[in-house]
Amino acid sequence: MDVVGAPTWFRRHPGHPRVRLPRRRTRAPHEPEVGKQIDASHSIVTGKRMTATAEATSVPVRRITAVLAHPDDESRIMGGTLALAARRGWRVTLYCATAGEAGDPSMAAPAVAQLRERELGAACRALGIEQFRLGRLPDGGLADADVDAVVEDVVRHLRAVRPEVVVTFGPDGRSGHPDHIAIGRFTEIAFRVAGDPERHPEHHRLGLAPWQPKRLYHTAVARSVAETLGWPHPSLPDEDLVRVDVGETFDVKCRAVMEAHASQWRLSPWNVTAGWEPRAVEHFRLACFEPGQGRADDLL
């Protein structure tokens, strides 16, 4: 089934719900830049400015980016996959919509945000994520965020890092968290318009050219894993998912979750009564793809 409003080559994975695109509009020259409060080019991990074009190299570099809601989403949910991609030579980047300031009710929100920003940097270094950006949107309030502003900022991120593969949350938000659901919806819109030169032409002033990623994946919980762990949230049939065995990088994932994100591990440790094995596999659902590019057995 064709995706409404998307480039003609896009196909939606069967059974995946439609997402309506916001109305296209051209920003007037005097209009303030959408999302200006978000630092759109600074990389906290490396301290470098994020470049608009691919680095000059004779060897093609494959790229994957995750667009998620909170610090530690990248580690708990897909840390093994991102670390495996980095180990295989992919350039791995991250857009994190919030600083997670609501993550510890016993502390003041600004202090939590600072702590979790530092923890996110440590986790990215552990996993091999080269660069990350914080959207600094309100933790717990993404569902009420300005759709145009967030989509513009995610489009800006995609055009800056130029990924082949994008991973985010699906319509169920994995756990039903409203922030997860919202950032997944915003990301799908951004994914489908990032290659359109008529969308956000103001990006040209930043040196950012249109860029169309090839595949969009949603993180998912396989039914077999849900049954093993007693997962109370939505799950999907194993046969509908892409399975990534992260045994090779599971130790790295655990360090990122337990040590780098120590504040959240203290508040919400894993239940390992069923053993560690179910967490050494990560699952994804192919959401949008380019014919001939997306229906692969492996995400990487």
PDB file of C-alpha atoms in Angstrom:
ATOM      1  CA  MET A   1       0.000   0.000   0.000  1.00  0.00           C
ATOM      2  CA  ASP A   2       1.360   3.397  -0.935  1.00  0.00           C
ATOM      3  CA  VAL A   3       1.965   5.905   1.819  1.00  0.00           C
ATOM      4  CA  VAL A   4      -0.282   8.929   1.361  1.00  0.00           C
ATOM      5  CA  GLY A   5       1.761  12.049   0.759  1.00  0.00           C
ATOM      6  CA  ALA A   6       5.052  10.176   0.567  1.00  0.00           C
ATOM      7  CA  PRO A   7       7.432   9.749  -2.381  1.00  0.00           C
ATOM      8  CA  THR A   8       5.935   7.287  -4.841  1.00  0.00           C
ATOM      9  CA  TRP A   9       8.526   4.592  -4.152  1.00  0.00           C
ATOM     10  CA  PHE A  10       7.593   4.275  -0.491  1.00  0.00           C
ATOM     11  CA  ARG A  11       5.619   1.277   0.656  1.00  0.00           C
ATOM     12  CA  ARG A  12       4.101   0.784   4.067  1.00  0.00           C
ATOM     13  CA  HIS A  13       4.557  -2.538   5.771  1.00  0.00           C
ATOM     14  CA  PRO A  14       1.228  -4.441   5.697  1.00  0.00           C
ATOM     15  CA  GLY A  15      -0.890  -3.750   8.749  1.00  0.00           C
ATOM     16  CA  HIS A  16       0.918  -0.569   9.702  1.00  0.00           C
ATOM     17  CA  PRO A  17      -1.487   2.336  10.369  1.00  0.00           C
ATOM     18  CA  ARG A  18      -1.433   5.519   8.346  1.00  0.00           C
ATOM     19  CA  VAL A  19       0.082   8.692   9.717  1.00  0.00           C
ATOM     20  CA  ARG A  20      -1.304  11.973   8.387  1.00  0.00           C
ATOM     21  CA  LEU A  21       1.250  14.515   7.218  1.00  0.00           C
ATOM     22  CA  PRO A  22       0.943  18.063   8.519  1.00  0.00           C
ATOM     23  CA  ARG A  23      -0.013  20.670   5.948  1.00  0.00           C
ATOM     24  CA  ARG A  24       2.943  21.876   3.933  1.00  0.00           C
ATOM     25  CA  ARG A  25       3.752  25.511   4.498  1.00  0.00           C
ATOM     26  CA  THR A  26       6.543  27.864   3.521  1.00  0.00           C
ATOM     27  CA  ARG A  27       8.026  29.962   6.282  1.00  0.00           C
ATOM     28  CA  ALA A  28       8.164  33.676   5.590  1.00  0.00           C
ATOM     29  CA  PRO A  29      11.651  35.261   5.622  1.00  0.00           C
ATOM     30  CA  HIS A  30      10.833  37.243   8.772  1.00  0.00           C
ATOM     31  CA  GLU A  31       9.250  34.342  10.642  1.00  0.00           C
ATOM     32  CA  PRO A  32      11.276  33.000  13.611  1.00  0.00           C
ATOM     33  CA  GLU A  33      12.999  29.732  12.979  1.00  0.00           C
ATOM     34  CA  VAL A  34      10.880  26.810  14.107  1.00  0.00           C
ATOM     35  CA  GLY A  35      12.379  25.042  17.119  1.00  0.00           C
ATOM     36  CA  LYS A  36      15.060  27.681  17.594  1.00  0.00           C
ATOM     37  CA  GLN A  37      15.303  26.889  21.289  1.00  0.00           C
ATOM     38  CA  ILE A  38      16.782  23.519  20.321  1.00  0.00           C
ATOM     39  CA  ASP A  39      20.516  23.473  19.643  1.00  0.00           C
ATOM     40  CA  ALA A  40      20.354  21.808  16.268  1.00  0.00           C
ATOM     41  CA  SER A  41      24.034  21.327  15.542  1.00  0.00           C
ATOM     42  CA  HIS A  42      26.018  20.737  18.739  1.00  0.00           C
ATOM     43  CA  SER A  43      27.175  17.235  19.532  1.00  0.00           C
ATOM     44  CA  ILE A  44      27.392  16.725  23.273  1.00  0.00           C
ATOM     45  CA  VAL A  45      29.195  13.426  22.911  1.00  0.00           C
ATOM     46  CA  THR A  46      32.083  14.624  20.791  1.00  0.00           C
ATOM     47  CA  GLY A  47      31.959  18.366  21.375  1.00  0.00           C
ATOM     48  CA  LYS A  48      32.074  18.876  17.610  1.00  0.00           C
ATOM     49  CA  ARG A  49      29.683  20.645  15.308  1.00  0.00           C
ATOM     50  CA  MET A  50      27.511  18.203  13.395  1.00  0.00           C
ATOM     51  CA  THR A  51      28.281  18.525   9.696  1.00  0.00           C
ATOM     52  CA  ALA A  52      25.671  18.876   7.002  1.00  0.00           C
ATOM     53  CA  THR A  53      27.331  16.606   4.467  1.00  0.00           C
ATOM     54  CA  ALA A  54      28.886  13.195   4.562  1.00  0.00           C
ATOM     55  CA  GLU A  55      32.557  13.059   5.406  1.00  0.00           C
ATOM     56  CA  ALA A  56      34.893  12.711   2.443  1.00  0.00           C
ATOM     57  CA  THR A  57      35.878   9.064   2.179  1.00  0.00           C
ATOM     58  CA  SER A  58      36.621   6.549  -0.535  1.00  0.00           C
ATOM     59  CA  VAL A  59      34.756   3.834   1.389  1.00  0.00           C
ATOM     60  CA  PRO A  60      30.976   4.209   1.697  1.00  0.00           C
ATOM     61  CA  VAL A  61      29.940   4.594   5.322  1.00  0.00           C
ATOM     62  CA  ARG A  62      26.626   3.086   6.360  1.00  0.00           C
ATOM     63  CA  ARG A  63      24.611   5.116   8.823  1.00  0.00           C
ATOM     64  CA  ILE A  64      21.893   4.396  11.340  1.00  0.00           C
ATOM     65  CA  THR A  65      20.166   6.850  13.650  1.00  0.00           C
ATOM     66  CA  ALA A  66      17.775   6.293  16.539  1.00  0.00           C
ATOM     67  CA  VAL A  67      15.083   8.859  17.326  1.00  0.00           C
ATOM     68  CA  LEU A  68      13.824   8.259  20.853  1.00  0.00           C
ATOM     69  CA  ALA A  69      12.144   9.989  23.764  1.00  0.00           C
ATOM     70  CA  HIS A  70      14.312   9.714  26.888  1.00  0.00           C
ATOM     71  CA  PRO A  71      17.919   9.163  27.950  1.00  0.00           C
ATOM     72  CA  ASP A  72      18.350   5.393  28.512  1.00  0.00           C
ATOM     73  CA  ASP A  73      15.812   4.430  25.803  1.00  0.00           C
ATOM     74  CA  GLU A  74      18.777   3.912  23.494  1.00  0.00           C
ATOM     75  CA  SER A  75      20.482   1.553  25.940  1.00  0.00           C
ATOM     76  CA  ARG A  76      17.628  -0.442  27.432  1.00  0.00           C
ATOM     77  CA  ILE A  77      15.651  -0.911  24.239  1.00  0.00           C
ATOM     78  CA  MET A  78      18.212  -1.168  21.445  1.00  0.00           C
ATOM     79  CA  GLY A  79      21.647  -0.774  23.014  1.00  0.00           C
ATOM     80  CA  GLY A  80      22.858  -4.114  21.711  1.00  0.00           C
ATOM     81  CA  THR A  81      21.824  -3.319  18.144  1.00  0.00           C
ATOM     82  CA  LEU A  82      23.389   0.143  18.158  1.00  0.00           C
ATOM     83  CA  ALA A  83      26.617  -1.208  19.649  1.00  0.00           C
ATOM     84  CA  LEU A  84      26.659  -4.007  17.073  1.00  0.00           C
ATOM     85  CA  ALA A  85      26.200  -1.492  14.269  1.00  0.00           C
ATOM     86  CA  ALA A  86      29.109   0.570  15.581  1.00  0.00           C
ATOM     87  CA  ARG A  87      31.260  -2.545  15.858  1.00  0.00           C
ATOM     88  CA  ARG A  88      30.483  -3.380  12.231  1.00  0.00           C
ATOM     89  CA  GLY A  89      31.599   0.039  11.065  1.00  0.00           C
ATOM     90  CA  TRP A  90      28.302   1.879  10.847  1.00  0.00           C
ATOM     91  CA  ARG A  91      28.128   5.512  11.847  1.00  0.00           C
ATOM     92  CA  VAL A  92      25.639   5.550  14.727  1.00  0.00           C
ATOM     93  CA  THR A  93      23.831   8.709  15.867  1.00  0.00           C
ATOM     94  CA  LEU A  94      20.961   9.546  18.187  1.00  0.00           C
ATOM     95  CA  TYR A  95      18.241  12.150  18.577  1.00  0.00           C
ATOM     96  CA  CYS A  96      16.831  12.167  22.111  1.00  0.00           C
ATOM     97  CA  ALA A  97      13.722  14.326  22.379  1.00  0.00           C
ATOM     98  CA  THR A  98      13.873  15.084  26.113  1.00  0.00           C
ATOM     99  CA  ALA A  99      16.463  15.325  28.857  1.00  0.00           C
ATOM    100  CA  GLY A 100      14.403  12.999  31.035  1.00  0.00           C
ATOM    101  CA  GLU A 101      13.921  15.595  33.753  1.00  0.00           C
ATOM    102  CA  ALA A 102      10.887  13.745  35.120  1.00  0.00           C
ATOM    103  CA  GLY A 103      12.936  10.614  35.696  1.00  0.00           C
ATOM    104  CA  ASP A 104      13.464  11.035  39.448  1.00  0.00           C
ATOM    105  CA  PRO A 105      10.665  12.639  41.474  1.00  0.00           C
ATOM    106  CA  SER A 106      12.945  12.933  44.509  1.00  0.00           C
ATOM    107  CA  MET A 107      15.143  15.515  42.744  1.00  0.00           C
ATOM    108  CA  ALA A 108      14.549  18.925  41.183  1.00  0.00           C
ATOM    109  CA  ALA A 109      13.895  18.659  37.450  1.00  0.00           C
ATOM    110  CA  PRO A 110      16.912  20.790  36.352  1.00  0.00           C
ATOM    111  CA  ALA A 111      19.261  18.644  38.438  1.00  0.00           C
ATOM    112  CA  VAL A 112      17.789  15.457  36.989  1.00  0.00           C
ATOM    113  CA  ALA A 113      18.179  16.825  33.458  1.00  0.00           C
ATOM    114  CA  GLN A 114      21.850  17.649  34.036  1.00  0.00           C
ATOM    115  CA  LEU A 115      22.508  14.237  35.559  1.00  0.00           C
ATOM    116  CA  ARG A 116      20.770  12.345  32.797  1.00  0.00           C
ATOM    117  CA  GLU A 117      22.506  14.374  30.106  1.00  0.00           C
ATOM    118  CA  ARG A 118      25.843  13.304  31.556  1.00  0.00           C
ATOM    119  CA  GLU A 119      24.646   9.720  31.798  1.00  0.00           C
ATOM    120  CA  LEU A 120      23.504   9.790  28.187  1.00  0.00           C
ATOM    121  CA  GLY A 121      26.933  10.966  27.084  1.00  0.00           C
ATOM    122  CA  ALA A 122      28.551   8.110  28.998  1.00  0.00           C
ATOM    123  CA  ALA A 123      26.139   5.580  27.502  1.00  0.00           C
ATOM    124  CA  CYS A 124      26.775   6.852  23.980  1.00  0.00           C
ATOM    125  CA  ARG A 125      30.509   6.496  24.450  1.00  0.00           C
ATOM    126  CA  ALA A 126      30.010   2.945  25.732  1.00  0.00           C
ATOM    127  CA  LEU A 127      27.761   1.941  22.837  1.00  0.00           C
ATOM    128  CA  GLY A 128      29.798   3.632  20.117  1.00  0.00           C
ATOM    129  CA  ILE A 129      27.222   6.304  19.294  1.00  0.00           C
ATOM    130  CA  GLU A 130      29.288   9.036  17.651  1.00  0.00           C
ATOM    131  CA  GLN A 131      26.946  11.956  18.186  1.00  0.00           C
ATOM    132  CA  PHE A 132      23.704  12.687  19.926  1.00  0.00           C
ATOM    133  CA  ARG A 133      21.378  15.627  20.162  1.00  0.00           C
ATOM    134  CA  LEU A 134      18.940  16.532  22.882  1.00  0.00           C
ATOM    135  CA  GLY A 135      15.704  18.078  21.688  1.00  0.00           C
ATOM    136  CA  ARG A 136      15.086  19.434  25.215  1.00  0.00           C
ATOM    137  CA  LEU A 137      11.360  18.997  24.830  1.00  0.00           C
ATOM    138  CA  PRO A 138       9.268  18.518  27.993  1.00  0.00           C
ATOM    139  CA  ASP A 139       9.585  15.072  29.545  1.00  0.00           C
ATOM    140  CA  GLY A 140       6.065  13.727  29.826  1.00  0.00           C
ATOM    141  CA  GLY A 141       4.709  16.351  27.443  1.00  0.00           C
ATOM    142  CA  LEU A 142       5.680  15.208  23.948  1.00  0.00           C
ATOM    143  CA  ALA A 143       2.091  14.371  23.084  1.00  0.00           C
ATOM    144  CA  ASP A 144       1.239  18.060  23.503  1.00  0.00           C
ATOM    145  CA  ALA A 145       4.293  19.387  21.659  1.00  0.00           C
ATOM    146  CA  ASP A 146       4.035  21.495  18.498  1.00  0.00           C
ATOM    147  CA  VAL A 147       4.004  18.884  15.732  1.00  0.00           C
ATOM    148  CA  ASP A 148       5.503  21.189  13.097  1.00  0.00           C
ATOM    149  CA  ALA A 149       8.326  22.265  15.412  1.00  0.00           C
ATOM    150  CA  VAL A 150       9.322  18.753  16.441  1.00  0.00           C
ATOM    151  CA  VAL A 151       9.046  17.350  12.920  1.00  0.00           C
ATOM    152  CA  GLU A 152      11.193  20.203  11.595  1.00  0.00           C
ATOM    153  CA  ASP A 153      13.865  19.465  14.170  1.00  0.00           C
ATOM    154  CA  VAL A 154      13.882  15.740  13.444  1.00  0.00           C
ATOM    155  CA  VAL A 155      14.055  16.484   9.702  1.00  0.00           C
ATOM    156  CA  ARG A 156      17.018  18.734  10.435  1.00  0.00           C
ATOM    157  CA  HIS A 157      18.677  15.883  12.321  1.00  0.00           C
ATOM    158  CA  LEU A 158      18.070  13.417   9.474  1.00  0.00           C
ATOM    159  CA  ARG A 159      19.485  15.829   6.925  1.00  0.00           C
ATOM    160  CA  ALA A 160      22.535  16.445   9.098  1.00  0.00           C
ATOM    161  CA  VAL A 161      23.467  12.816   9.793  1.00  0.00           C
ATOM    162  CA  ARG A 162      22.067  11.328   6.527  1.00  0.00           C
ATOM    163  CA  PRO A 163      21.162   7.826   7.721  1.00  0.00           C
ATOM    164  CA  GLU A 164      20.232   4.838   5.634  1.00  0.00           C
ATOM    165  CA  VAL A 165      18.256   3.332   8.526  1.00  0.00           C
ATOM    166  CA  VAL A 166      16.086   5.075  11.138  1.00  0.00           C
ATOM    167  CA  VAL A 167      14.793   3.334  14.272  1.00  0.00           C
ATOM    168  CA  THR A 168      12.107   4.703  16.586  1.00  0.00           C
ATOM    169  CA  PHE A 169       8.965   3.700  18.470  1.00  0.00           C
ATOM    170  CA  GLY A 170       5.868   2.257  16.849  1.00  0.00           C
ATOM    171  CA  PRO A 171       2.223   3.274  17.361  1.00  0.00           C
ATOM    172  CA  ASP A 172       2.048   1.294  20.623  1.00  0.00           C
ATOM    173  CA  GLY A 173       5.045   3.130  22.077  1.00  0.00           C
ATOM    174  CA  ARG A 174       6.380  -0.290  23.095  1.00  0.00           C
ATOM    175  CA  SER A 175       5.085   0.221  26.646  1.00  0.00           C
ATOM    176  CA  GLY A 176       2.232   2.582  25.821  1.00  0.00           C
ATOM    177  CA  HIS A 177       4.183   5.602  27.102  1.00  0.00           C
ATOM    178  CA  PRO A 178       2.660   8.758  25.536  1.00  0.00           C
ATOM    179  CA  ASP A 179       6.122  10.246  24.901  1.00  0.00           C
ATOM    180  CA  HIS A 180       7.169   7.103  23.024  1.00  0.00           C
ATOM    181  CA  ILE A 181       4.031   7.144  20.908  1.00  0.00           C
ATOM    182  CA  ALA A 182       4.438  10.839  20.107  1.00  0.00           C
ATOM    183  CA  ILE A 183       8.103  10.757  19.078  1.00  0.00           C
ATOM    184  CA  GLY A 184       7.435   7.690  16.930  1.00  0.00           C
ATOM    185  CA  ARG A 185       4.645   9.534  15.124  1.00  0.00           C
ATOM    186  CA  PHE A 186       6.767  12.670  14.657  1.00  0.00           C
ATOM    187  CA  THR A 187       9.669  10.574  13.370  1.00  0.00           C
ATOM    188  CA  GLU A 188       7.578   8.793  10.773  1.00  0.00           C
ATOM    189  CA  ILE A 189       6.386  12.119   9.410  1.00  0.00           C
ATOM    190  CA  ALA A 190       9.953  13.446   9.362  1.00  0.00           C
ATOM    191  CA  PHE A 191      11.199  10.259   7.688  1.00  0.00           C
ATOM    192  CA  ARG A 192       8.783  10.719   4.810  1.00  0.00           C
ATOM    193  CA  VAL A 193       9.412  14.407   4.161  1.00  0.00           C
ATOM    194  CA  ALA A 194      13.162  14.704   4.813  1.00  0.00           C
ATOM    195  CA  GLY A 195      13.904  14.058   1.148  1.00  0.00           C
ATOM    196  CA  ASP A 196      11.422  16.628  -0.152  1.00  0.00           C
ATOM    197  CA  PRO A 197      13.257  19.820  -1.219  1.00  0.00           C
ATOM    198  CA  GLU A 198      10.054  21.818  -0.779  1.00  0.00           C
ATOM    199  CA  ARG A 199       9.922  20.946   2.918  1.00  0.00           C
ATOM    200  CA  HIS A 200      11.881  23.277   5.175  1.00  0.00           C
ATOM    201  CA  PRO A 201      13.876  25.096   2.468  1.00  0.00           C
ATOM    202  CA  GLU A 202      15.340  27.217   5.285  1.00  0.00           C
ATOM    203  CA  HIS A 203      17.654  24.273   5.994  1.00  0.00           C
ATOM    204  CA  HIS A 204      19.659  25.199   2.909  1.00  0.00           C
ATOM    205  CA  ARG A 205      21.001  28.191   4.826  1.00  0.00           C
ATOM    206  CA  LEU A 206      22.466  25.706   7.303  1.00  0.00           C
ATOM    207  CA  GLY A 207      24.070  23.709   4.518  1.00  0.00           C
ATOM    208  CA  LEU A 208      21.556  20.881   4.894  1.00  0.00           C
ATOM    209  CA  ALA A 209      20.356  19.244   1.691  1.00  0.00           C
ATOM    210  CA  PRO A 210      17.263  17.028   1.448  1.00  0.00           C
ATOM    211  CA  TRP A 211      17.983  13.437   2.426  1.00  0.00           C
ATOM    212  CA  GLN A 212      15.728  10.404   2.156  1.00  0.00           C
ATOM    213  CA  PRO A 213      16.523   7.440   4.440  1.00  0.00           C
ATOM    214  CA  LYS A 214      15.764   4.035   2.957  1.00  0.00           C
ATOM    215  CA  ARG A 215      14.227   2.125   5.872  1.00  0.00           C
ATOM    216  CA  LEU A 216      12.274   2.957   9.009  1.00  0.00           C
ATOM    217  CA  TYR A 217      12.024   0.397  11.803  1.00  0.00           C
ATOM    218  CA  HIS A 218       9.945   0.385  14.971  1.00  0.00           C
ATOM    219  CA  THR A 219      11.260  -1.213  18.128  1.00  0.00           C
ATOM    220  CA  ALA A 220       9.002  -4.079  19.161  1.00  0.00           C
ATOM    221  CA  VAL A 221       8.588  -6.802  21.760  1.00  0.00           C
ATOM    222  CA  ALA A 222       8.262 -10.289  20.307  1.00  0.00           C
ATOM    223  CA  ARG A 223       5.414 -12.419  21.608  1.00  0.00           C
ATOM    224  CA  SER A 224       7.814 -15.143  22.736  1.00  0.00           C
ATOM    225  CA  VAL A 225       9.834 -12.634  24.764  1.00  0.00           C
ATOM    226  CA  ALA A 226       6.688 -11.090  26.242  1.00  0.00           C
ATOM    227  CA  GLU A 227       5.511 -14.498  27.431  1.00  0.00           C
ATOM    228  CA  THR A 228       8.901 -15.326  28.940  1.00  0.00           C
ATOM    229  CA  LEU A 229       9.239 -12.010  30.766  1.00  0.00           C
ATOM    230  CA  GLY A 230       5.579 -11.579  31.668  1.00  0.00           C
ATOM    231  CA  TRP A 231       5.548  -8.358  29.644  1.00  0.00           C
ATOM    232  CA  PRO A 232       2.192  -6.639  30.342  1.00  0.00           C
ATOM    233  CA  HIS A 233       2.272  -4.352  27.306  1.00  0.00           C
ATOM    234  CA  PRO A 234       1.641  -4.944  23.576  1.00  0.00           C
ATOM    235  CA  SER A 235       3.720  -7.537  21.742  1.00  0.00           C
ATOM    236  CA  LEU A 236       3.850  -8.735  18.145  1.00  0.00           C
ATOM    237  CA  PRO A 237       4.141 -12.169  16.519  1.00  0.00           C
ATOM    238  CA  ASP A 238       7.762 -13.237  16.199  1.00  0.00           C
ATOM    239  CA  GLU A 239       7.356 -14.002  12.498  1.00  0.00           C
ATOM    240  CA  ASP A 240       6.438 -10.363  11.777  1.00  0.00           C
ATOM    241  CA  LEU A 241       9.661  -9.007  13.252  1.00  0.00           C
ATOM    242  CA  VAL A 242      13.323  -8.612  12.407  1.00  0.00           C
ATOM    243  CA  ARG A 243      15.412 -10.379  15.044  1.00  0.00           C
ATOM    244  CA  VAL A 244      18.828  -9.008  16.028  1.00  0.00           C
ATOM    245  CA  ASP A 245      20.985 -11.328  18.128  1.00  0.00           C
ATOM    246  CA  VAL A 246      23.033  -8.991  20.324  1.00  0.00           C
ATOM    247  CA  GLY A 247      24.920 -11.626  22.283  1.00  0.00           C
ATOM    248  CA  GLU A 248      28.154 -10.211  20.884  1.00  0.00           C
ATOM    249  CA  THR A 249      27.477  -6.790  22.399  1.00  0.00           C
ATOM    250  CA  PHE A 250      25.269  -7.721  25.346  1.00  0.00           C
ATOM    251  CA  ASP A 251      27.997  -6.884  27.852  1.00  0.00           C
ATOM    252  CA  VAL A 252      28.267  -3.401  26.340  1.00  0.00           C
ATOM    253  CA  LYS A 253      24.502  -2.972  26.536  1.00  0.00           C
ATOM    254  CA  CYS A 254      24.508  -4.001  30.202  1.00  0.00           C
ATOM    255  CA  ARG A 255      27.268  -1.531  31.038  1.00  0.00           C
ATOM    256  CA  ALA A 256      25.346   1.267  29.347  1.00  0.00           C
ATOM    257  CA  VAL A 257      22.117   0.370  31.165  1.00  0.00           C
ATOM    258  CA  MET A 258      23.521  -0.369  34.622  1.00  0.00           C
ATOM    259  CA  GLU A 259      26.593   1.830  34.889  1.00  0.00           C
ATOM    260  CA  ALA A 260      26.173   4.751  32.496  1.00  0.00           C
ATOM    261  CA  HIS A 261      22.483   5.204  33.350  1.00  0.00           C
ATOM    262  CA  ALA A 262      23.007   4.388  37.020  1.00  0.00           C
ATOM    263  CA  SER A 263      20.289   6.736  38.270  1.00  0.00           C
ATOM    264  CA  GLN A 264      17.599   4.988  36.241  1.00  0.00           C
ATOM    265  CA  TRP A 265      18.925   1.510  36.967  1.00  0.00           C
ATOM    266  CA  ARG A 266      18.595   2.271  40.667  1.00  0.00           C
ATOM    267  CA  LEU A 267      14.966   3.286  40.183  1.00  0.00           C
ATOM    268  CA  SER A 268      13.995   0.618  37.660  1.00  0.00           C
ATOM    269  CA  PRO A 269      16.249  -2.452  37.485  1.00  0.00           C
ATOM    270  CA  TRP A 270      15.450  -5.325  35.146  1.00  0.00           C
ATOM    271  CA  ASN A 271      13.570  -8.308  36.444  1.00  0.00           C
ATOM    272  CA  VAL A 272      15.966 -11.140  35.624  1.00  0.00           C
ATOM    273  CA  THR A 273      14.057 -13.987  37.243  1.00  0.00           C
ATOM    274  CA  ALA A 274      13.604 -15.442  33.744  1.00  0.00           C
ATOM    275  CA  GLY A 275      17.320 -15.142  33.064  1.00  0.00           C
ATOM    276  CA  TRP A 276      19.294 -12.773  30.886  1.00  0.00           C
ATOM    277  CA  GLU A 277      18.829 -14.558  27.567  1.00  0.00           C
ATOM    278  CA  PRO A 278      15.571 -12.848  26.518  1.00  0.00           C
ATOM    279  CA  ARG A 279      17.325  -9.474  26.697  1.00  0.00           C
ATOM    280  CA  ALA A 280      20.170 -10.632  24.453  1.00  0.00           C
ATOM    281  CA  VAL A 281      17.857 -10.444  21.441  1.00  0.00           C
ATOM    282  CA  GLU A 282      16.257  -7.230  20.174  1.00  0.00           C
ATOM    283  CA  HIS A 283      13.330  -7.081  17.791  1.00  0.00           C
ATOM    284  CA  PHE A 284      12.162  -4.505  15.269  1.00  0.00           C
ATOM    285  CA  ARG A 285       9.293  -4.133  12.844  1.00  0.00           C
ATOM    286  CA  LEU A 286       9.872  -2.765   9.373  1.00  0.00           C
ATOM    287  CA  ALA A 287       7.491   0.183   8.959  1.00  0.00           C
ATOM    288  CA  CYS A 288       8.449   1.971   5.709  1.00  0.00           C
ATOM    289  CA  PHE A 289      10.925   0.956   3.061  1.00  0.00           C
ATOM    290  CA  GLU A 290      12.144   1.424  -0.478  1.00  0.00           C
ATOM    291  CA  PRO A 291      11.253  -1.557  -2.689  1.00  0.00           C
ATOM    292  CA  GLY A 292      14.289  -3.766  -3.018  1.00  0.00           C
ATOM    293  CA  GLN A 293      15.895  -2.223   0.059  1.00  0.00           C
ATOM    294  CA  GLY A 294      13.694  -2.934   3.025  1.00  0.00           C
ATOM    295  CA  ARG A 295      12.597  -6.559   3.142  1.00  0.00           C
ATOM    296  CA  ALA A 296      15.794  -7.973   4.559  1.00  0.00           C
ATOM    297  CA  ASP A 297      16.177 -10.604   7.250  1.00  0.00           C
ATOM    298  CA  ASP A 298      18.675  -8.410   9.078  1.00  0.00           C
ATOM    299  CA  LEU A 299      18.331  -4.797  10.125  1.00  0.00           C
ATOM    300  CA  LEU A 300      22.082  -4.218   9.795  1.00  0.00           C
TER     301      LEU A 300
END
